[in-house]
Short mmCIF file of C-alpha atoms in Angstrom, two decimals:
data_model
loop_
_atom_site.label_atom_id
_atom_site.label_comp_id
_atom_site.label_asym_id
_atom_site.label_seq_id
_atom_site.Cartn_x
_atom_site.Cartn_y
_atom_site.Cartn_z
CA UNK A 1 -53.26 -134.97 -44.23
CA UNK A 2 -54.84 -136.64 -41.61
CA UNK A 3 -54.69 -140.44 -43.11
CA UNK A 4 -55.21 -143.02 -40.86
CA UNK A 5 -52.37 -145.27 -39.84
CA UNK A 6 -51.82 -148.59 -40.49
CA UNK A 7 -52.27 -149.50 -36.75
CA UNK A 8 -56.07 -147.75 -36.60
CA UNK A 9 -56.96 -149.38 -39.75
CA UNK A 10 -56.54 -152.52 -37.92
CA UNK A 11 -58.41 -151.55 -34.88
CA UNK A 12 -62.00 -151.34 -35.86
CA UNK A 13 -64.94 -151.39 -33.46
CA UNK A 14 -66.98 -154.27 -33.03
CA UNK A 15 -70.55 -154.51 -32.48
CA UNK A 16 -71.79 -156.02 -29.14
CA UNK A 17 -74.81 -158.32 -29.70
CA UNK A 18 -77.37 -159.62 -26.76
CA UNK A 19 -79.27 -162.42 -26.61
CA UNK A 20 -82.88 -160.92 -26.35
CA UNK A 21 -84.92 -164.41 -25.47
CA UNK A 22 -84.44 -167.09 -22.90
CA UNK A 23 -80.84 -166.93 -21.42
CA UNK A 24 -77.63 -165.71 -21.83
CA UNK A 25 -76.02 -169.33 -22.51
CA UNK A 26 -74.86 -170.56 -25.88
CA UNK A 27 -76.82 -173.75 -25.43
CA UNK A 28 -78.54 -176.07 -28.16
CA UNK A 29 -81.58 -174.53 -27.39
CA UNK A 30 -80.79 -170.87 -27.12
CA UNK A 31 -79.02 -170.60 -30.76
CA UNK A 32 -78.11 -167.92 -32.81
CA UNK A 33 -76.75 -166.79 -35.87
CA UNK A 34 -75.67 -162.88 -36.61
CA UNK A 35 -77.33 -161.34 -39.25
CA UNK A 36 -76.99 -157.70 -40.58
CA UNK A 37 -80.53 -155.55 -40.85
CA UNK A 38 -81.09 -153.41 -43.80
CA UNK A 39 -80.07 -150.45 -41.29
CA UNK A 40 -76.54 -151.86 -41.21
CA UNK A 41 -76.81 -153.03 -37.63
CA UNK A 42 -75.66 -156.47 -36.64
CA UNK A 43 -78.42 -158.72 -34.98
CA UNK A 44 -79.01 -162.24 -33.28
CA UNK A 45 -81.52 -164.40 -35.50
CA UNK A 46 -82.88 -167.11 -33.70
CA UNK A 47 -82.21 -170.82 -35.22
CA UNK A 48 -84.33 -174.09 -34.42
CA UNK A 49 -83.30 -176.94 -33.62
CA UNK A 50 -82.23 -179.35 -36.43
CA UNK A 51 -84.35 -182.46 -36.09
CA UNK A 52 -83.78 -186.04 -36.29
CA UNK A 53 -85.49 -187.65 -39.66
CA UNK A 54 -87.98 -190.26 -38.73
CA UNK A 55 -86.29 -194.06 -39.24
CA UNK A 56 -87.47 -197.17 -39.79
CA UNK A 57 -87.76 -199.43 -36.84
CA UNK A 58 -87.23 -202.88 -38.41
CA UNK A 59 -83.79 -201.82 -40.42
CA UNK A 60 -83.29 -197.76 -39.24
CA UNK A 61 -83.55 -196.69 -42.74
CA UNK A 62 -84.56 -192.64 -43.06
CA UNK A 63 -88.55 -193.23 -43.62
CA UNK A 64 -89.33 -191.08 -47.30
CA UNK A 65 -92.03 -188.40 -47.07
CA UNK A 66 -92.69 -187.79 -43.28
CA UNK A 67 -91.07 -184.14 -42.47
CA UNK A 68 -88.19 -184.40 -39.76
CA UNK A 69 -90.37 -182.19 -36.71
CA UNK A 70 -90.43 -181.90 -33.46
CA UNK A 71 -93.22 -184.14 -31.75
CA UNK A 72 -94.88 -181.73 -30.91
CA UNK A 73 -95.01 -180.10 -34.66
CA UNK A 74 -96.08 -183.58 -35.66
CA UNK A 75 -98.95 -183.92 -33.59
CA UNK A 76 -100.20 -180.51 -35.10
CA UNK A 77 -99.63 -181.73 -38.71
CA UNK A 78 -102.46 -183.99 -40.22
CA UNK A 79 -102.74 -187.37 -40.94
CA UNK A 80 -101.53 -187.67 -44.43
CA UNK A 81 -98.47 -185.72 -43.68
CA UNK A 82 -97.42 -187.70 -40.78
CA UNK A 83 -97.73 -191.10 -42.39
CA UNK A 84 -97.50 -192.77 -46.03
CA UNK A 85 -100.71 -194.06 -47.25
CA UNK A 86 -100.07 -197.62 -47.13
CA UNK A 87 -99.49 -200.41 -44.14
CA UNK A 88 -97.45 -199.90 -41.62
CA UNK A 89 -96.94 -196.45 -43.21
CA UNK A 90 -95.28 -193.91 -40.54
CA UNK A 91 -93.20 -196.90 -39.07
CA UNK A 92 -92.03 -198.90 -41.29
CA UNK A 93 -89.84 -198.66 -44.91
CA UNK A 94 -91.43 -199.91 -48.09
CA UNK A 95 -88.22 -202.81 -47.86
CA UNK A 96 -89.50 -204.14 -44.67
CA UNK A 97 -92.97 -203.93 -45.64
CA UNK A 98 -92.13 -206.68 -48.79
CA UNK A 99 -90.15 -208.77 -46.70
CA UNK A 100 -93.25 -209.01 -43.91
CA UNK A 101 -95.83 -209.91 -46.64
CA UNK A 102 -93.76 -212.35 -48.58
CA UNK A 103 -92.63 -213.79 -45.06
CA UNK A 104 -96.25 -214.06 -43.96
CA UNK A 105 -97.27 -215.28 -47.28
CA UNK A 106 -94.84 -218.29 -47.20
CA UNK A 107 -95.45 -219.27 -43.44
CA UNK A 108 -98.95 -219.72 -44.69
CA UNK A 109 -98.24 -221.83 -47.26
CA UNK A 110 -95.75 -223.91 -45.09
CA UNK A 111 -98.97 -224.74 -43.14
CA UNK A 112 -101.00 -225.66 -46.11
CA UNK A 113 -97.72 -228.04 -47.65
CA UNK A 114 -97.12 -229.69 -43.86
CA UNK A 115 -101.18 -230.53 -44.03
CA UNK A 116 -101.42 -231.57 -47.47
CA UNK A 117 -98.27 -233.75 -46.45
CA UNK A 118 -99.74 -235.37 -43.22
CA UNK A 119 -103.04 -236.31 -45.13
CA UNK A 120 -100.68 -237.89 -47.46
CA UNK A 121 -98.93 -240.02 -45.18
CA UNK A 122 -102.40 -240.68 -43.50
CA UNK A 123 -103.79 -242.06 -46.81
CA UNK A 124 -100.34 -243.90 -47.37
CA UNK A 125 -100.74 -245.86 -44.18
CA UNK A 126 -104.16 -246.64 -44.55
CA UNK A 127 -103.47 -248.39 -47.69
CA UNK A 128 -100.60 -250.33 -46.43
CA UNK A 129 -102.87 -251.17 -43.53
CA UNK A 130 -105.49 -252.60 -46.18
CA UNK A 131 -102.95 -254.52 -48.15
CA UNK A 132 -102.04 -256.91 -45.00
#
């Protein structure tokens, strides 16, 4: 007999939730997400804050293997999770890397063709020197 109309069934209470920690903002800091408890009761879960993954400063490529932390997380962590073993290894991409060493590799041997070239043209004019 006593059926609910179709007006109360649309009328439900709603749960109030309060921020329990810092403020009562909705700011990037302060977030949220609602949750239900195994009691049934809904309930603010705190987030953190998504962080920004680590890039490459030569090319701003995402750098592979170093966690996306806050700096303060990554001065906790140790030294092989903070870096990749190898040169230049929590700053630079393994692309930029190559290109430095083969760059540096052939400005060396520019220097070593230019001198091998003016010792040549220093033995050429000698011998056009002895010839007159």
């Amino acid at each position: 007999l006593n059926s609910p109309s179709p007006a109360q069934e649309l009328i439900k209470m709603v749960q109030r939730l309060t921020y329990k920690r810092r403020h009562c903002y909705n700011t990037k800091s302060n977030g949220v997400k609602i949750i239900k408890t195994p009691g049934g009761k809904l309930t603010f879960q705190y987030t953190e804050k998504k962080r920004k993954i680590p890039r490459c400063g030569d090319c701003g490529m995402k750098l592979i293997g170093i966690p996306a932390v806050a700096p303060k997380v990554m001065r906790t962590l140790k030294k092989r999770q903070r870096k990749v073993s190898r040169a230049y290894g929590g700053s630079r991409c393994a692309e930029c890397v190559r290109t430095r060493i083969v760059r540096a590799f052939l400005v060396e041997e520019k220097k070593i063709v230019k001198a091998v070239q003016r010792v040549q043209r220093q033995a050429a004019k000698k011998d056009t020197k002895g010839k007159k």
